[in-house]
mmCIF file of C-alpha atoms and ligand atoms in Angstrom:
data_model
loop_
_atom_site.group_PDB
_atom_site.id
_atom_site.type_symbol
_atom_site.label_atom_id
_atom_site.label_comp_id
_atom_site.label_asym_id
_atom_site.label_seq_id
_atom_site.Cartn_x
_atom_site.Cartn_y
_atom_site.Cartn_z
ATOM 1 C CA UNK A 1 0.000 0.000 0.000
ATOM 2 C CA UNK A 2 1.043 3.519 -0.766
ATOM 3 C CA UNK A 3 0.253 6.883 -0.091
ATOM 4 C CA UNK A 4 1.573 10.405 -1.492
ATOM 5 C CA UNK A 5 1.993 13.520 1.401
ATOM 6 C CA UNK A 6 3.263 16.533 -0.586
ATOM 7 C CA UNK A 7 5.751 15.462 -2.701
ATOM 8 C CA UNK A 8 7.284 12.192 -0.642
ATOM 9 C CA UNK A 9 5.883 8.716 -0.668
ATOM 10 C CA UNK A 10 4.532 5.641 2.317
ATOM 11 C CA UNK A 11 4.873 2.797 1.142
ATOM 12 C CA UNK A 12 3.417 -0.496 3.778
ATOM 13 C CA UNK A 13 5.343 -3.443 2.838
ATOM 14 C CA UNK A 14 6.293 -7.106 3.991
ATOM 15 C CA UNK A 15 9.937 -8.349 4.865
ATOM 16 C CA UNK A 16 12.838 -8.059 5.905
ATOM 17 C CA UNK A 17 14.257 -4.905 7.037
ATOM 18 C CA UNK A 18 18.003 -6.010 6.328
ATOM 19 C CA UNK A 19 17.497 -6.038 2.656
ATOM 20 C CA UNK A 20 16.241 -2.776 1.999
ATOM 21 C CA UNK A 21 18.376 -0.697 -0.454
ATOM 22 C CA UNK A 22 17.450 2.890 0.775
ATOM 23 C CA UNK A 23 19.397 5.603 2.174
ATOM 24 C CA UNK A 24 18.927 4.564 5.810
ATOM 25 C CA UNK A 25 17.615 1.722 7.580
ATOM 26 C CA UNK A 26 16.340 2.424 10.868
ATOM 27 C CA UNK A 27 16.988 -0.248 13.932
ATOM 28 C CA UNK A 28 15.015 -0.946 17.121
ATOM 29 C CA UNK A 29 17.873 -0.311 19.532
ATOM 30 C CA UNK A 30 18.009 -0.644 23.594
ATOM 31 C CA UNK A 31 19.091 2.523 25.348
ATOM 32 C CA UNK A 32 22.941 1.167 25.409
ATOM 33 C CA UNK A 33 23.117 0.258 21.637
ATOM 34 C CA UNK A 34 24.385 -2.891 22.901
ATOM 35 C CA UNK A 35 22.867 -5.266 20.704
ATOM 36 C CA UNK A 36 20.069 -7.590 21.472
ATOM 37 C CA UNK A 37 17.083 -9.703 19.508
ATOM 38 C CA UNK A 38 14.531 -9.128 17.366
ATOM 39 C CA UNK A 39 15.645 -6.598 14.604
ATOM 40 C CA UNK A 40 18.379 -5.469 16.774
ATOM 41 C CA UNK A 41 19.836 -8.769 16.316
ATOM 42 C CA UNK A 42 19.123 -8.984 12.868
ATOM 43 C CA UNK A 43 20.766 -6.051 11.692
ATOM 44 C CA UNK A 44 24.004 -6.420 13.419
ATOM 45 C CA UNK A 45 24.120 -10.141 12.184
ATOM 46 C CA UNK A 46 23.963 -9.412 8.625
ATOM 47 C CA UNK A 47 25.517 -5.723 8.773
ATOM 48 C CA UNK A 48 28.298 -7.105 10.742
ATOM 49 C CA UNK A 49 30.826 -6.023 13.236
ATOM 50 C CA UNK A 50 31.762 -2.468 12.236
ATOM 51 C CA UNK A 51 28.017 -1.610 13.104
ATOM 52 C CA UNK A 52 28.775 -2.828 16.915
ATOM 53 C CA UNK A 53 32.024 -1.035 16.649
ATOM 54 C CA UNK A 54 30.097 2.423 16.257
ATOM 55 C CA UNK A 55 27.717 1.760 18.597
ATOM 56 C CA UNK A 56 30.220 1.087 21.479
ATOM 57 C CA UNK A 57 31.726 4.798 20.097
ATOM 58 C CA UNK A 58 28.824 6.442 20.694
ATOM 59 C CA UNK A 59 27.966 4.411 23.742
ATOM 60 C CA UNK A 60 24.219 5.099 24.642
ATOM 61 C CA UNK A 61 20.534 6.379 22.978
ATOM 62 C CA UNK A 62 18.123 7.823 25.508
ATOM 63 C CA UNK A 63 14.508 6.262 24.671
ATOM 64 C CA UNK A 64 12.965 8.709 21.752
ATOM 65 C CA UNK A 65 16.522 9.767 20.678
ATOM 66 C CA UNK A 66 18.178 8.916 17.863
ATOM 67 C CA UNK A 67 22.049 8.302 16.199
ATOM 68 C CA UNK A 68 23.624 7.061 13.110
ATOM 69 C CA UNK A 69 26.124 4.340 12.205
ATOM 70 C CA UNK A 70 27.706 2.880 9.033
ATOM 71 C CA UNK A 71 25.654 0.138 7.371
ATOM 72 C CA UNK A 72 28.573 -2.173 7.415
ATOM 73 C CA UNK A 73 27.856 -4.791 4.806
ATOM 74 C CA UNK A 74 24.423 -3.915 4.399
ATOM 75 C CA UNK A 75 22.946 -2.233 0.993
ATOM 76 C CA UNK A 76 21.488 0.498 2.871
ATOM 77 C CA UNK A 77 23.887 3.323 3.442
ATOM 78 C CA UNK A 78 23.836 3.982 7.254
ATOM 79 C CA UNK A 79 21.799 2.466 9.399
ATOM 80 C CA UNK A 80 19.951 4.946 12.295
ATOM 81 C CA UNK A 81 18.991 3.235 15.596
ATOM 82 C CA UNK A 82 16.438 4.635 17.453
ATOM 83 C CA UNK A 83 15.311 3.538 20.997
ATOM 84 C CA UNK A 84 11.288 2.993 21.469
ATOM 85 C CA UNK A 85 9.337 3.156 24.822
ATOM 86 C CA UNK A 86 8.703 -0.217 26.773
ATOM 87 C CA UNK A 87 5.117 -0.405 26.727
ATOM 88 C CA UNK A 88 3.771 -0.053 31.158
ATOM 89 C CA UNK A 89 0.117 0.119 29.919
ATOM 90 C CA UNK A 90 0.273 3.492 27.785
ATOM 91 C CA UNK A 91 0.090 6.107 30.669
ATOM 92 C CA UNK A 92 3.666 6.503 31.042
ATOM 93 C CA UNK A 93 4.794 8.662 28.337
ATOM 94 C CA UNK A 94 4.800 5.931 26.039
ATOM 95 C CA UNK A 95 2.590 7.379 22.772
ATOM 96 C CA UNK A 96 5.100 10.616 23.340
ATOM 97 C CA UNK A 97 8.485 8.734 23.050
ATOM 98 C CA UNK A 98 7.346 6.498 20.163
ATOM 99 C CA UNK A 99 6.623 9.454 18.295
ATOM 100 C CA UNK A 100 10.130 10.923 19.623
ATOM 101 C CA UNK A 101 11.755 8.327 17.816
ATOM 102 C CA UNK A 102 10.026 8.663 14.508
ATOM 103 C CA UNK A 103 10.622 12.079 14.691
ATOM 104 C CA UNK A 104 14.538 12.266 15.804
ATOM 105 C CA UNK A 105 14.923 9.217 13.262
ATOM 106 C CA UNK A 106 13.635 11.629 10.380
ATOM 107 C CA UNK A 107 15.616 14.567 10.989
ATOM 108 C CA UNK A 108 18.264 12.621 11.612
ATOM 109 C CA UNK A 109 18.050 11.160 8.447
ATOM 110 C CA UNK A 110 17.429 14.537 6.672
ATOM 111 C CA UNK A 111 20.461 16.022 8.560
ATOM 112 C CA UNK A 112 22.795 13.866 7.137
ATOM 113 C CA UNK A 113 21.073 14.450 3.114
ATOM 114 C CA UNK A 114 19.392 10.756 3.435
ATOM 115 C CA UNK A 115 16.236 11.073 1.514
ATOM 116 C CA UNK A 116 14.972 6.865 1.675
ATOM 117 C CA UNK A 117 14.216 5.990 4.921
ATOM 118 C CA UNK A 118 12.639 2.212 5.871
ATOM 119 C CA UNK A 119 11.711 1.581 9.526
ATOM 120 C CA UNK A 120 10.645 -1.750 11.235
ATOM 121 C CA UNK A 121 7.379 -1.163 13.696
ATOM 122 C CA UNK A 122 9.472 -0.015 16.413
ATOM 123 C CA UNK A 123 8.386 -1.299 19.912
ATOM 124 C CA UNK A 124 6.130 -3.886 19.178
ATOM 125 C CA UNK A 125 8.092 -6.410 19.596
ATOM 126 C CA UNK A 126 10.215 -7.384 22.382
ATOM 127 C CA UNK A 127 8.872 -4.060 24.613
ATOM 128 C CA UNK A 128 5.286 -5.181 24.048
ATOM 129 C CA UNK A 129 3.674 -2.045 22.091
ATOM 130 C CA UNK A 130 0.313 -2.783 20.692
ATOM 131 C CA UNK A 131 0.554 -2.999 17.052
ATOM 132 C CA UNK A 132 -2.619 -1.086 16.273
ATOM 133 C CA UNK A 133 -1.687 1.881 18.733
ATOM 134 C CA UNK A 134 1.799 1.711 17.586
ATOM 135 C CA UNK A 135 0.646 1.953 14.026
ATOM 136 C CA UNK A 136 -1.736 5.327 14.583
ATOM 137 C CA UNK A 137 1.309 6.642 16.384
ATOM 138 C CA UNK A 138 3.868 5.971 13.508
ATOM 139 C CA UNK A 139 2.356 6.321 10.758
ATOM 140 C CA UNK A 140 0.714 10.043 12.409
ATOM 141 C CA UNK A 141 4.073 11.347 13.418
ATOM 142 C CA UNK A 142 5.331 10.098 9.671
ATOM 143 C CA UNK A 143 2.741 11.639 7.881
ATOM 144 C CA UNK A 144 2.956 15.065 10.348
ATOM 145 C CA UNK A 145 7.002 15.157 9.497
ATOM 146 C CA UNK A 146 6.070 14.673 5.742
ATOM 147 C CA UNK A 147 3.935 17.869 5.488
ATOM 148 C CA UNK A 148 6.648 19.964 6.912
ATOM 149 C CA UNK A 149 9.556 18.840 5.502
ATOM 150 C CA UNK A 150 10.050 17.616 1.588
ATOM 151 C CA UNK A 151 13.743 16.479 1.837
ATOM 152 C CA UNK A 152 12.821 13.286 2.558
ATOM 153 C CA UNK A 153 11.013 11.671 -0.419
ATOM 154 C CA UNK A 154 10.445 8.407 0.622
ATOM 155 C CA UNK A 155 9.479 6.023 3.811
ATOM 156 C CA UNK A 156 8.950 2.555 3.756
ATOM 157 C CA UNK A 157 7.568 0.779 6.825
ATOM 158 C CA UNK A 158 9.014 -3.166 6.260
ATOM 159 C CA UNK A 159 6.502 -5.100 8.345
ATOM 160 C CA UNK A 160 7.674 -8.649 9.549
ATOM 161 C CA UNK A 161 4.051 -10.383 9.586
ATOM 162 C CA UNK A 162 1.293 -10.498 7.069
ATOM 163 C CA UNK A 163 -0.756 -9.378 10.480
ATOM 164 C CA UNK A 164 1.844 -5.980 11.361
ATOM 165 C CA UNK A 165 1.200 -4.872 7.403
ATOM 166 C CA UNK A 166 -2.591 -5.556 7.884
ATOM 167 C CA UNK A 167 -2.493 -3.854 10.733
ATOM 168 C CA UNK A 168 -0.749 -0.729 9.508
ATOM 169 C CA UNK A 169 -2.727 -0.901 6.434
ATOM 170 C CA UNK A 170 -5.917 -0.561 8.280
ATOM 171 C CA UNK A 171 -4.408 2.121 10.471
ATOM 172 C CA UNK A 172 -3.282 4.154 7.306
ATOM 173 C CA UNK A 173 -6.384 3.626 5.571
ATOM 174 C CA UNK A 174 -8.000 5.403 8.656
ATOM 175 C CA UNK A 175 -5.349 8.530 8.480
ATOM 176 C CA UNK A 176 -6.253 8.987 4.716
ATOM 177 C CA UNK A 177 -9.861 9.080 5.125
ATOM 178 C CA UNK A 178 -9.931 11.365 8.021
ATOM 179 C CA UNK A 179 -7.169 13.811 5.786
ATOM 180 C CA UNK A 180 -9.976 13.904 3.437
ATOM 181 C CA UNK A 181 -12.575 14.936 5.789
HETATM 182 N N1 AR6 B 201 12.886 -6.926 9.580
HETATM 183 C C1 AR6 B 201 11.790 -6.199 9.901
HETATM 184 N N2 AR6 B 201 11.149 -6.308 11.082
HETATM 185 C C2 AR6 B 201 11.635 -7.205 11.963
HETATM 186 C C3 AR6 B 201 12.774 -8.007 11.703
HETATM 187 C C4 AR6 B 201 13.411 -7.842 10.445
HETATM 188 N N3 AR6 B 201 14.498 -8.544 10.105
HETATM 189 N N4 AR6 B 201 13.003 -8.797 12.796
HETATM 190 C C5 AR6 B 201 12.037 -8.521 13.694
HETATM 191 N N5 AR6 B 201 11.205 -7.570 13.190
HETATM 192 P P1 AR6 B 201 11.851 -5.857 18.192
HETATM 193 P P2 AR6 B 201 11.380 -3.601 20.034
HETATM 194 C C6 AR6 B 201 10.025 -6.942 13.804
HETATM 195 O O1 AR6 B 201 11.670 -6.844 19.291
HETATM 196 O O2 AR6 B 201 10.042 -4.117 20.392
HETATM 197 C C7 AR6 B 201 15.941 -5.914 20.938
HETATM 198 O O3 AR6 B 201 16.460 -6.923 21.735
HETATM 199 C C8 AR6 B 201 9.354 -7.658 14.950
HETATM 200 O O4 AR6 B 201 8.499 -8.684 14.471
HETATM 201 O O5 AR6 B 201 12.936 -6.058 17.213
HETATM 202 O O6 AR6 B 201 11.532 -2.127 19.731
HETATM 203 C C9 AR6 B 201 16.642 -4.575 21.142
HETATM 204 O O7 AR6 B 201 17.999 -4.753 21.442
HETATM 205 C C10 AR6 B 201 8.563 -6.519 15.585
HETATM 206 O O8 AR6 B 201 7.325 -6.335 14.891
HETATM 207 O O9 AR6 B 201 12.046 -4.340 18.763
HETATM 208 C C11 AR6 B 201 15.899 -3.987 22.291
HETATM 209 O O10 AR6 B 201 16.388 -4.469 23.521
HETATM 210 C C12 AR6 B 201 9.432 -5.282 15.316
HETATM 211 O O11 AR6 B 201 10.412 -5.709 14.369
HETATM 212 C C13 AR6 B 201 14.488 -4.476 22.087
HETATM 213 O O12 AR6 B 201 14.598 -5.669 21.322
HETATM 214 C C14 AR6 B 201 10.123 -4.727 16.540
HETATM 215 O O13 AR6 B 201 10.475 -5.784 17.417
HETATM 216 C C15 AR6 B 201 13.651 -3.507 21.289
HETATM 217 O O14 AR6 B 201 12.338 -3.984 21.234
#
């Protein structure tokens, strides 16, 4: 699925984030970049070392912030990692510092000239986010960064389950309509 804001592109797809040849992939990082499961894992498996190597350079990424490495082996260029909320139930702050880290992953992005950005669902995994909040939340703060800023022309959510793209499908479907309103 795929939908025009201004003069950049969404695009809702299925696979696997470490294949993407864009500008910058972004990674689901803990707070001390140190490496871990999920897409985490992933990346740093096929990107390989020189990824970690950066990481332990920079040394930390508050929750909602955001930094840049090489993409090692990679076909992206640079990989971002980004550090989502663990989900407590949704009153603490949580909505706010997923959005943080959409956000700070986008300008980061655009700071450095990288116009192709692809992001996993960040925070639905391992820190327990709800898909279909996590969805309103992404794909809102994407679309709200989109209308104010053209440098970036295109961002690709890479969902790992037939049910994530559903989900984010249904949740962008929702956005559109309301837009049109
Ligand atoms: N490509 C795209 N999406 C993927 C891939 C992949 N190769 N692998 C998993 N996913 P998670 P989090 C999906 O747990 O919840 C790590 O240990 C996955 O199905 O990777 O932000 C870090 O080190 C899920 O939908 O990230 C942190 O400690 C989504 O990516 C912690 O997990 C995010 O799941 C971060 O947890």
């Amino acid at each position: 699925m795929n939908t025009v804001i201004n003069e950049s592109t969404i695009e809702l797809v299925r696979g696997d984030i470490t294949n993407e040849r864009v500008d910058a992939i972004v990674n689901a990082a803990n707070s001390g970049l140190r490496g871990g499961g999920g897409v985490d894992g992933a990346i740093h498996r096929a990107g390989g070392g020189e990824i970690m190597a950066e990481c332990r350079k920079i040394g930390g990424c508050p929750p909602g912030q955001a930094v840049i490495t090489t993409a090692g082996g990679l076909a992206a260029s640079k990989v971002i990692h980004t550090v989502g909320p663990v989900w407590r139930g949704g009153s603490s702050g949580e909505p706010e510092t997923l959005a943080n880290a959409y956000r700070n992953s986008l300008a980061l992005a655009m700071e450095n000239g990288l116009a192709s950005v692809a992001f996993p669902s960040i925070s639905t995994g391992v820190y327990g986010y709800p898909i279909d909040k996590a969805a309103r939340v992404a794909l809102g703060t994407v679309i709200d960064f989109l209308k104010e800023h053209t440098e970036i022309s295109l961002v690709r959510f890479v969902l790992f389950s037939d049910a994530d793209l559903h989900a984010y499908e249904t949740v962008l479907g929702e956005l559109i309509q309301t837009e049109q309103e």
